[in-house]
mmCIF file of C-alpha atoms and ligand atoms in Angstrom:
data_model
loop_
_atom_site.group_PDB
_atom_site.id
_atom_site.type_symbol
_atom_site.label_atom_id
_atom_site.label_comp_id
_atom_site.label_asym_id
_atom_site.label_seq_id
_atom_site.Cartn_x
_atom_site.Cartn_y
_atom_site.Cartn_z
ATOM 1 C CA UNK A 1 23.149 -17.707 -4.935
ATOM 2 C CA UNK A 2 20.453 -18.179 -2.309
ATOM 3 C CA UNK A 3 17.432 -16.763 -4.070
ATOM 4 C CA UNK A 4 15.337 -16.869 -0.909
ATOM 5 C CA UNK A 5 17.306 -14.147 0.732
ATOM 6 C CA UNK A 6 18.463 -11.939 -2.116
ATOM 7 C CA UNK A 7 16.818 -9.182 -4.048
ATOM 8 C CA UNK A 8 15.654 -9.883 -7.617
ATOM 9 C CA UNK A 9 16.374 -6.429 -9.031
ATOM 10 C CA UNK A 10 19.759 -7.821 -10.015
ATOM 11 C CA UNK A 11 19.750 -7.386 -13.787
ATOM 12 C CA UNK A 12 19.550 -11.150 -14.357
ATOM 13 C CA UNK A 13 17.144 -12.184 -17.105
ATOM 14 C CA UNK A 14 15.504 -15.420 -15.911
ATOM 15 C CA UNK A 15 14.128 -17.722 -18.595
ATOM 16 C CA UNK A 16 11.963 -19.722 -16.204
ATOM 17 C CA UNK A 17 10.470 -18.821 -12.865
ATOM 18 C CA UNK A 18 12.464 -20.249 -9.948
ATOM 19 C CA UNK A 19 10.295 -22.861 -8.220
ATOM 20 C CA UNK A 20 10.156 -21.001 -4.901
ATOM 21 C CA UNK A 21 7.968 -18.383 -6.638
ATOM 22 C CA UNK A 22 5.535 -20.797 -8.291
ATOM 23 C CA UNK A 23 2.002 -20.750 -6.838
ATOM 24 C CA UNK A 24 -0.040 -23.955 -6.739
ATOM 25 C CA UNK A 25 -2.457 -24.039 -9.713
ATOM 26 C CA UNK A 26 -5.668 -22.955 -7.855
ATOM 27 C CA UNK A 27 -3.913 -19.837 -6.474
ATOM 28 C CA UNK A 28 -2.633 -18.429 -9.778
ATOM 29 C CA UNK A 29 -3.743 -15.012 -11.086
ATOM 30 C CA UNK A 30 -5.641 -16.135 -14.243
ATOM 31 C CA UNK A 31 -4.633 -12.899 -15.916
ATOM 32 C CA UNK A 32 -6.885 -13.278 -18.952
ATOM 33 C CA UNK A 33 -10.000 -13.375 -16.735
ATOM 34 C CA UNK A 34 -9.546 -9.814 -15.421
ATOM 35 C CA UNK A 35 -11.611 -7.421 -17.529
ATOM 36 C CA UNK A 36 -9.914 -4.302 -18.818
ATOM 37 C CA UNK A 37 -13.074 -2.236 -19.128
ATOM 38 C CA UNK A 38 -13.938 -2.069 -15.453
ATOM 39 C CA UNK A 39 -11.943 0.012 -13.001
ATOM 40 C CA UNK A 40 -12.299 1.978 -9.763
ATOM 41 C CA UNK A 41 -13.938 5.453 -9.532
ATOM 42 C CA UNK A 42 -11.952 8.605 -10.321
ATOM 43 C CA UNK A 43 -12.659 11.616 -8.067
ATOM 44 C CA UNK A 44 -11.723 15.192 -8.965
ATOM 45 C CA UNK A 45 -10.540 16.846 -5.752
ATOM 46 C CA UNK A 46 -10.241 20.168 -7.587
ATOM 47 C CA UNK A 47 -14.009 20.361 -7.865
ATOM 48 C CA UNK A 48 -15.443 23.403 -6.074
ATOM 49 C CA UNK A 49 -18.433 21.557 -4.733
ATOM 50 C CA UNK A 50 -17.082 20.024 -1.513
ATOM 51 C CA UNK A 51 -20.414 18.332 -0.769
ATOM 52 C CA UNK A 52 -20.203 16.540 -4.109
ATOM 53 C CA UNK A 53 -16.628 15.380 -3.364
ATOM 54 C CA UNK A 54 -17.714 14.026 0.008
ATOM 55 C CA UNK A 55 -20.623 12.190 -1.554
ATOM 56 C CA UNK A 56 -18.399 10.611 -4.212
ATOM 57 C CA UNK A 57 -15.812 9.625 -1.569
ATOM 58 C CA UNK A 58 -18.519 7.992 0.521
ATOM 59 C CA UNK A 59 -19.811 6.035 -2.459
ATOM 60 C CA UNK A 60 -16.319 4.908 -3.477
ATOM 61 C CA UNK A 61 -15.412 3.869 0.094
ATOM 62 C CA UNK A 62 -18.633 1.895 0.514
ATOM 63 C CA UNK A 63 -18.661 0.214 -2.859
ATOM 64 C CA UNK A 64 -15.017 -0.229 -3.763
ATOM 65 C CA UNK A 65 -12.710 0.644 -0.847
ATOM 66 C CA UNK A 66 -10.490 2.002 -3.650
ATOM 67 C CA UNK A 67 -10.537 5.068 -5.867
ATOM 68 C CA UNK A 68 -8.214 7.324 -7.847
ATOM 69 C CA UNK A 69 -7.943 11.076 -7.232
ATOM 70 C CA UNK A 70 -6.975 13.830 -9.668
ATOM 71 C CA UNK A 71 -6.264 17.506 -8.962
ATOM 72 C CA UNK A 72 -5.139 16.297 -5.549
ATOM 73 C CA UNK A 73 -2.569 19.003 -4.800
ATOM 74 C CA UNK A 74 0.542 16.806 -5.065
ATOM 75 C CA UNK A 75 2.691 18.393 -7.759
ATOM 76 C CA UNK A 76 3.146 16.501 -11.029
ATOM 77 C CA UNK A 77 6.814 17.389 -10.984
ATOM 78 C CA UNK A 78 7.433 15.775 -7.612
ATOM 79 C CA UNK A 79 5.452 12.664 -8.628
ATOM 80 C CA UNK A 80 7.649 12.263 -11.722
ATOM 81 C CA UNK A 81 10.807 12.818 -9.752
ATOM 82 C CA UNK A 82 9.722 10.310 -7.107
ATOM 83 C CA UNK A 83 9.247 7.596 -9.729
ATOM 84 C CA UNK A 84 12.504 8.439 -11.411
ATOM 85 C CA UNK A 85 14.601 8.366 -8.220
ATOM 86 C CA UNK A 86 12.927 5.073 -7.268
ATOM 87 C CA UNK A 87 13.969 3.628 -10.614
ATOM 88 C CA UNK A 88 17.488 4.909 -10.136
ATOM 89 C CA UNK A 89 17.678 3.341 -6.688
ATOM 90 C CA UNK A 90 16.753 -0.110 -7.958
ATOM 91 C CA UNK A 91 19.325 0.168 -10.720
ATOM 92 C CA UNK A 92 22.179 0.710 -8.263
ATOM 93 C CA UNK A 93 24.790 -2.049 -8.144
ATOM 94 C CA UNK A 94 23.798 -5.088 -6.103
ATOM 95 C CA UNK A 95 26.553 -4.532 -3.493
ATOM 96 C CA UNK A 96 25.309 -1.015 -2.861
ATOM 97 C CA UNK A 97 21.722 -2.123 -2.373
ATOM 98 C CA UNK A 98 22.558 -5.165 -0.260
ATOM 99 C CA UNK A 99 24.054 -2.894 2.420
ATOM 100 C CA UNK A 100 20.449 -1.914 3.185
ATOM 101 C CA UNK A 101 19.004 -5.442 3.125
ATOM 102 C CA UNK A 102 16.999 -6.723 6.076
ATOM 103 C CA UNK A 103 14.108 -9.113 6.794
ATOM 104 C CA UNK A 104 13.146 -7.498 10.083
ATOM 105 C CA UNK A 105 9.732 -5.788 9.596
ATOM 106 C CA UNK A 106 10.315 -3.477 12.535
ATOM 107 C CA UNK A 107 13.415 -1.787 11.094
ATOM 108 C CA UNK A 108 12.646 1.815 10.161
ATOM 109 C CA UNK A 109 14.659 1.670 6.892
ATOM 110 C CA UNK A 110 15.370 -1.457 4.914
ATOM 111 C CA UNK A 111 15.557 -3.005 1.507
ATOM 112 C CA UNK A 112 13.851 -6.353 1.240
ATOM 113 C CA UNK A 113 12.262 -8.740 -1.181
ATOM 114 C CA UNK A 114 8.958 -10.616 -1.614
ATOM 115 C CA UNK A 115 6.874 -9.705 1.450
ATOM 116 C CA UNK A 116 7.584 -11.606 4.647
ATOM 117 C CA UNK A 117 10.449 -13.876 3.627
ATOM 118 C CA UNK A 118 10.745 -15.636 6.987
ATOM 119 C CA UNK A 119 7.039 -16.574 7.259
ATOM 120 C CA UNK A 120 5.879 -17.204 3.686
ATOM 121 C CA UNK A 121 5.992 -20.507 1.843
ATOM 122 C CA UNK A 122 5.951 -19.101 -1.711
ATOM 123 C CA UNK A 123 7.867 -15.939 -2.602
ATOM 124 C CA UNK A 124 6.652 -12.927 -4.541
ATOM 125 C CA UNK A 125 8.236 -11.266 -7.557
ATOM 126 C CA UNK A 126 8.965 -7.986 -5.836
ATOM 127 C CA UNK A 127 11.747 -6.007 -4.171
ATOM 128 C CA UNK A 128 10.902 -3.115 -1.898
ATOM 129 C CA UNK A 129 12.530 -0.326 0.000
ATOM 130 C CA UNK A 130 10.616 0.434 3.156
ATOM 131 C CA UNK A 131 11.012 3.756 4.961
ATOM 132 C CA UNK A 132 9.536 5.415 7.985
ATOM 133 C CA UNK A 133 8.763 9.002 6.966
ATOM 134 C CA UNK A 134 7.302 10.880 9.917
ATOM 135 C CA UNK A 135 8.606 12.892 11.612
ATOM 136 C CA UNK A 136 10.890 13.630 8.681
ATOM 137 C CA UNK A 137 13.752 15.122 10.639
ATOM 138 C CA UNK A 138 13.969 11.927 12.663
ATOM 139 C CA UNK A 139 13.930 9.465 9.773
ATOM 140 C CA UNK A 140 15.205 11.156 6.583
ATOM 141 C CA UNK A 141 18.828 11.154 7.832
ATOM 142 C CA UNK A 142 18.843 7.304 7.776
ATOM 143 C CA UNK A 143 17.493 7.029 4.224
ATOM 144 C CA UNK A 144 19.772 6.044 1.344
ATOM 145 C CA UNK A 145 22.262 8.709 0.383
ATOM 146 C CA UNK A 146 22.612 7.173 -3.073
ATOM 147 C CA UNK A 147 21.099 8.413 -5.439
ATOM 148 C CA UNK A 148 22.316 11.761 -4.094
ATOM 149 C CA UNK A 149 18.947 13.441 -4.723
ATOM 150 C CA UNK A 150 16.973 10.696 -2.955
ATOM 151 C CA UNK A 151 16.492 12.356 0.453
ATOM 152 C CA UNK A 152 15.483 15.711 -0.938
ATOM 153 C CA UNK A 153 12.963 14.350 -3.487
ATOM 154 C CA UNK A 154 11.419 11.806 -1.151
ATOM 155 C CA UNK A 155 11.151 14.358 1.676
ATOM 156 C CA UNK A 156 9.217 16.779 -0.549
ATOM 157 C CA UNK A 157 7.022 14.009 -1.842
ATOM 158 C CA UNK A 158 6.239 12.819 1.697
ATOM 159 C CA UNK A 159 5.170 16.275 2.902
ATOM 160 C CA UNK A 160 2.716 16.746 0.025
ATOM 161 C CA UNK A 161 1.341 13.233 0.388
ATOM 162 C CA UNK A 162 0.729 13.709 4.087
ATOM 163 C CA UNK A 163 -1.248 16.879 3.417
ATOM 164 C CA UNK A 164 -3.389 15.029 0.924
ATOM 165 C CA UNK A 165 -3.898 12.100 3.305
ATOM 166 C CA UNK A 166 -5.013 14.364 6.157
ATOM 167 C CA UNK A 167 -7.395 16.208 3.857
ATOM 168 C CA UNK A 168 -8.876 12.896 2.711
ATOM 169 C CA UNK A 169 -9.311 11.700 6.302
ATOM 170 C CA UNK A 170 -11.314 14.820 7.067
ATOM 171 C CA UNK A 171 -13.530 14.317 4.029
ATOM 172 C CA UNK A 172 -13.930 10.616 4.874
ATOM 173 C CA UNK A 173 -14.938 11.608 8.414
ATOM 174 C CA UNK A 174 -17.602 13.900 7.002
ATOM 175 C CA UNK A 175 -18.786 11.280 4.541
ATOM 176 C CA UNK A 176 -19.538 9.071 7.568
ATOM 177 C CA UNK A 177 -21.572 11.877 9.171
ATOM 178 C CA UNK A 178 -18.825 12.546 11.741
ATOM 179 C CA UNK A 179 -17.084 15.752 12.750
ATOM 180 C CA UNK A 180 -14.337 16.679 10.284
ATOM 181 C CA UNK A 181 -11.529 15.930 12.722
ATOM 182 C CA UNK A 182 -13.072 12.850 14.311
ATOM 183 C CA UNK A 183 -10.882 10.265 12.543
ATOM 184 C CA UNK A 184 -7.753 12.376 12.908
ATOM 185 C CA UNK A 185 -8.355 12.689 16.627
ATOM 186 C CA UNK A 186 -8.781 8.961 17.148
ATOM 187 C CA UNK A 187 -5.652 8.113 15.123
ATOM 188 C CA UNK A 188 -3.457 10.480 17.161
ATOM 189 C CA UNK A 189 -0.112 11.672 15.853
ATOM 190 C CA UNK A 190 -0.085 9.505 12.743
ATOM 191 C CA UNK A 191 2.970 7.688 11.489
ATOM 192 C CA UNK A 192 3.776 7.616 7.805
ATOM 193 C CA UNK A 193 5.549 4.718 6.104
ATOM 194 C CA UNK A 194 6.541 4.223 2.517
ATOM 195 C CA UNK A 195 7.072 1.106 0.450
ATOM 196 C CA UNK A 196 8.856 1.712 -2.837
ATOM 197 C CA UNK A 197 8.004 -1.400 -4.822
ATOM 198 C CA UNK A 198 9.986 -2.686 -7.765
ATOM 199 C CA UNK A 199 8.592 -5.553 -9.808
ATOM 200 C CA UNK A 200 11.172 -6.745 -12.390
ATOM 201 C CA UNK A 201 10.000 -8.321 -15.638
ATOM 202 C CA UNK A 202 8.919 -11.849 -14.755
ATOM 203 C CA UNK A 203 9.587 -14.880 -16.941
ATOM 204 C CA UNK A 204 6.266 -16.575 -16.117
ATOM 205 C CA UNK A 205 3.795 -13.995 -14.839
ATOM 206 C CA UNK A 206 0.860 -16.446 -14.916
ATOM 207 C CA UNK A 207 2.484 -18.497 -12.138
ATOM 208 C CA UNK A 208 3.142 -15.899 -9.457
ATOM 209 C CA UNK A 209 2.387 -12.491 -7.938
ATOM 210 C CA UNK A 210 4.258 -9.297 -7.294
ATOM 211 C CA UNK A 211 2.112 -9.054 -4.173
ATOM 212 C CA UNK A 212 -0.545 -11.676 -3.408
ATOM 213 C CA UNK A 213 -4.027 -10.664 -2.299
ATOM 214 C CA UNK A 214 -3.876 -8.700 0.919
ATOM 215 C CA UNK A 215 -5.563 -5.906 2.839
ATOM 216 C CA UNK A 216 -3.440 -3.033 4.126
ATOM 217 C CA UNK A 217 -3.068 -2.999 7.954
ATOM 218 C CA UNK A 218 -2.819 0.828 8.262
ATOM 219 C CA UNK A 219 -5.459 3.575 8.108
ATOM 220 C CA UNK A 220 -5.173 5.042 4.586
ATOM 221 C CA UNK A 221 -2.916 4.176 1.657
ATOM 222 C CA UNK A 222 -1.897 6.540 -1.141
ATOM 223 C CA UNK A 223 -0.305 4.815 -4.107
ATOM 224 C CA UNK A 224 1.688 6.412 -6.890
ATOM 225 C CA UNK A 225 1.821 3.869 -9.665
ATOM 226 C CA UNK A 226 3.870 3.576 -12.829
ATOM 227 C CA UNK A 227 2.182 5.688 -15.494
ATOM 228 C CA UNK A 228 2.722 3.083 -18.232
ATOM 229 C CA UNK A 229 2.721 -0.372 -16.670
ATOM 230 C CA UNK A 230 -0.440 -1.758 -15.088
ATOM 231 C CA UNK A 231 -0.425 -4.368 -12.325
ATOM 232 C CA UNK A 232 -2.692 -3.383 -9.439
ATOM 233 C CA UNK A 233 -5.923 -5.348 -9.140
ATOM 234 C CA UNK A 234 -8.768 -4.992 -6.640
ATOM 235 C CA UNK A 235 -11.393 -7.492 -5.521
ATOM 236 C CA UNK A 236 -14.888 -6.122 -6.260
ATOM 237 C CA UNK A 237 -17.964 -8.240 -5.593
ATOM 238 C CA UNK A 238 -15.866 -11.410 -5.689
ATOM 239 C CA UNK A 239 -14.149 -10.547 -9.007
ATOM 240 C CA UNK A 240 -10.768 -9.020 -9.725
ATOM 241 C CA UNK A 241 -10.680 -5.725 -11.596
ATOM 242 C CA UNK A 242 -7.640 -3.705 -12.700
ATOM 243 C CA UNK A 243 -6.725 -0.169 -11.587
ATOM 244 C CA UNK A 244 -5.815 1.588 -14.806
ATOM 245 C CA UNK A 245 -2.711 3.774 -14.688
ATOM 246 C CA UNK A 246 -3.899 7.321 -15.162
ATOM 247 C CA UNK A 247 -1.333 10.072 -15.516
ATOM 248 C CA UNK A 248 -1.217 12.513 -12.620
ATOM 249 C CA UNK A 249 -3.601 10.429 -10.556
ATOM 250 C CA UNK A 250 -2.993 8.838 -7.181
ATOM 251 C CA UNK A 251 -4.686 5.644 -6.019
ATOM 252 C CA UNK A 252 -6.277 5.691 -2.582
ATOM 253 C CA UNK A 253 -7.454 2.778 -0.483
ATOM 254 C CA UNK A 254 -9.070 2.282 2.855
ATOM 255 C CA UNK A 255 -6.904 0.281 5.268
ATOM 256 C CA UNK A 256 -7.987 -2.017 8.087
ATOM 257 C CA UNK A 257 -8.063 0.811 10.657
ATOM 258 C CA UNK A 258 -10.602 2.868 8.739
ATOM 259 C CA UNK A 259 -12.674 -0.269 8.268
ATOM 260 C CA UNK A 260 -12.670 -0.737 12.042
ATOM 261 C CA UNK A 261 -13.308 2.960 12.795
ATOM 262 C CA UNK A 262 -16.198 3.089 10.361
ATOM 263 C CA UNK A 263 -17.608 0.045 12.157
ATOM 264 C CA UNK A 264 -17.330 -1.919 8.935
ATOM 265 C CA UNK A 265 -19.214 0.596 6.740
ATOM 266 C CA UNK A 266 -16.110 1.141 4.661
ATOM 267 C CA UNK A 267 -14.086 -1.869 3.613
ATOM 268 C CA UNK A 268 -10.363 -2.472 3.537
ATOM 269 C CA UNK A 269 -10.563 -4.574 0.420
ATOM 270 C CA UNK A 270 -8.279 -7.265 -0.935
ATOM 271 C CA UNK A 271 -5.903 -6.156 -3.614
ATOM 272 C CA UNK A 272 -2.864 -7.629 -5.320
ATOM 273 C CA UNK A 273 -0.122 -6.751 -7.776
ATOM 274 C CA UNK A 274 0.439 -8.932 -10.802
ATOM 275 C CA UNK A 275 3.614 -8.881 -12.879
ATOM 276 C CA UNK A 276 4.340 -9.033 -16.566
ATOM 277 C CA UNK A 277 6.979 -10.523 -18.854
ATOM 278 C CA UNK A 278 8.219 -7.391 -20.614
ATOM 279 C CA UNK A 279 8.466 -4.407 -18.326
ATOM 280 C CA UNK A 280 9.577 -3.630 -14.830
ATOM 281 C CA UNK A 281 6.901 -1.839 -12.799
ATOM 282 C CA UNK A 282 7.362 0.638 -9.969
ATOM 283 C CA UNK A 283 4.857 1.766 -7.373
ATOM 284 C CA UNK A 284 5.254 3.955 -4.310
ATOM 285 C CA UNK A 285 2.856 3.221 -1.475
ATOM 286 C CA UNK A 286 2.487 5.766 1.341
ATOM 287 C CA UNK A 287 0.775 4.485 4.445
ATOM 288 C CA UNK A 288 -0.773 6.715 7.087
ATOM 289 C CA UNK A 289 -0.753 4.722 10.317
ATOM 290 C CA UNK A 290 -2.403 5.420 13.698
ATOM 291 C CA UNK A 291 0.069 6.253 16.417
ATOM 292 C CA UNK A 292 1.106 3.114 18.270
ATOM 293 C CA UNK A 293 -0.964 3.716 21.397
ATOM 294 C CA UNK A 294 -4.080 4.939 19.563
ATOM 295 C CA UNK A 295 -7.078 2.896 20.692
ATOM 296 C CA UNK A 296 -9.031 1.879 17.661
ATOM 297 C CA UNK A 297 -12.678 2.065 18.558
ATOM 298 C CA UNK A 298 -15.593 3.105 16.325
ATOM 299 C CA UNK A 299 -17.172 6.419 17.422
ATOM 300 C CA UNK A 300 -20.509 6.037 19.184
ATOM 301 C CA UNK A 301 -22.358 7.722 16.312
ATOM 302 C CA UNK A 302 -21.584 4.646 14.250
ATOM 303 C CA UNK A 303 -22.327 2.019 16.869
ATOM 304 C CA UNK A 304 -25.613 3.191 18.442
ATOM 305 C CA UNK A 305 -23.880 4.026 21.731
ATOM 306 C CA UNK A 306 -21.400 1.208 21.557
ATOM 307 C CA UNK A 307 -23.942 -1.565 21.624
ATOM 308 C CA UNK A 308 -23.366 -2.712 18.079
ATOM 309 C CA UNK A 309 -19.583 -2.366 17.699
ATOM 310 C CA UNK A 310 -18.431 -4.899 15.127
ATOM 311 C CA UNK A 311 -14.883 -5.054 16.480
ATOM 312 C CA UNK A 312 -13.408 -5.068 19.925
ATOM 313 C CA UNK A 313 -11.119 -2.188 20.903
ATOM 314 C CA UNK A 314 -7.399 -2.638 20.461
ATOM 315 C CA UNK A 315 -4.271 -0.544 20.149
ATOM 316 C CA UNK A 316 -2.562 -0.133 16.793
ATOM 317 C CA UNK A 317 0.711 -1.490 18.220
ATOM 318 C CA UNK A 318 -1.049 -4.746 19.045
ATOM 319 C CA UNK A 319 -2.627 -4.952 15.589
ATOM 320 C CA UNK A 320 0.575 -4.220 13.691
ATOM 321 C CA UNK A 321 2.485 -6.925 15.523
ATOM 322 C CA UNK A 322 -0.231 -9.449 14.830
ATOM 323 C CA UNK A 323 -0.245 -8.504 11.157
ATOM 324 C CA UNK A 324 3.476 -9.145 10.717
ATOM 325 C CA UNK A 325 3.316 -12.370 12.709
ATOM 326 C CA UNK A 326 1.141 -13.797 9.978
ATOM 327 C CA UNK A 327 1.399 -14.458 6.317
ATOM 328 C CA UNK A 328 0.230 -11.691 3.972
ATOM 329 C CA UNK A 329 -2.367 -13.722 2.107
ATOM 330 C CA UNK A 330 -3.945 -15.440 5.093
ATOM 331 C CA UNK A 331 -7.413 -14.583 6.414
ATOM 332 C CA UNK A 332 -8.042 -10.830 6.898
ATOM 333 C CA UNK A 333 -6.268 -9.828 10.131
ATOM 334 C CA UNK A 334 -9.258 -7.702 11.215
ATOM 335 C CA UNK A 335 -11.402 -10.854 11.418
ATOM 336 C CA UNK A 336 -9.442 -11.715 14.560
ATOM 337 C CA UNK A 337 -10.943 -8.655 16.270
ATOM 338 C CA UNK A 338 -14.583 -9.312 15.440
ATOM 339 C CA UNK A 339 -17.081 -9.133 18.279
HETATM 340 C C1 LIG B 1 1.131 -2.306 -1.205
HETATM 341 C C2 LIG B 1 0.361 -2.519 -2.442
HETATM 342 C C3 LIG B 1 0.225 -2.356 -4.833
HETATM 343 C C4 LIG B 1 1.078 -2.057 -6.020
HETATM 344 O O1 LIG B 1 2.325 -1.904 -1.291
HETATM 345 O O2 LIG B 1 0.546 -2.511 -0.121
HETATM 346 O O3 LIG B 1 -0.727 -2.964 -2.377
HETATM 347 O O4 LIG B 1 0.483 -1.866 -7.087
HETATM 348 N N1 LIG B 1 0.941 -2.208 -3.624
HETATM 349 O O5 LIG B 1 2.289 -2.050 -5.902
HETATM 350 NI NI1 LIG B 2 -1.446 -3.009 -0.316
#
């Protein structure tokens, strides 16, 4: 079997890591060096004091680029169902899953493995199902029809996640001292993509990644992670820290486009997923993306009338193509747009 081009959620128990997944020694995760006492801020969106929420959001975006939210309005029931149907999908027979397999990043629905199989030199211990999700009536019909409940559950989940994302963008706008709808207006009719990630148990987790260090190319990411199995790590002041699974919480991070729009005040930080020997881990990432022809340009309030813009203007379509033309763990894509 050609490992390079096949999914790894195949039920095979590997006793050693295939060499195409082995990272050179200096690039390995050094799992024991990541402290388990430090994690990212948790923000209660159910709090009645909106000013306090906005202040906490601003602090988290400036200092971490990552935070968890609780009382966020996405129902616990739909979060549970989403994780369960994701698990069922990855347990379908190989032949069924392989019908959806593709390595073309511009397909609107595909199952794939690792991250960018055609470009990368070392593979990652991950399979993923990637879906476009907005507008729903355009994309949901092409989603998997097996499991039979997949479309219904994922549709409901997507609607609730989008509402949360738009609310967060408003609060993030305000935390930057901008009009509530400022970010939303610049991003235009936002796209929504989903990556359902499946990280099988890995025979030698010290030697590889589920996802290597990367920054997300979109505007805002909302991650539902396995409630039991940890794996997400975030770079904070040059050190890796873990994001503890917290039941009923969602993990939020700033993507490259909010870094650009905030004129660099908020950071799209490096993060990675590590794997473990015993348990499979699932995560569901929802990405809010600017519309393709949105011009990403920091508002003048943040650039002293345009004179101190940190990045040159570009369209999201241009950025997204550049991102996929490169390797995930290369230099930050946004660096290429620096003034
Ligand atoms: C991603 C991502 C982290 C995780 O899909 O972009 O960073 O924990 N996922 O799966
Ligand atoms: Ni990511």
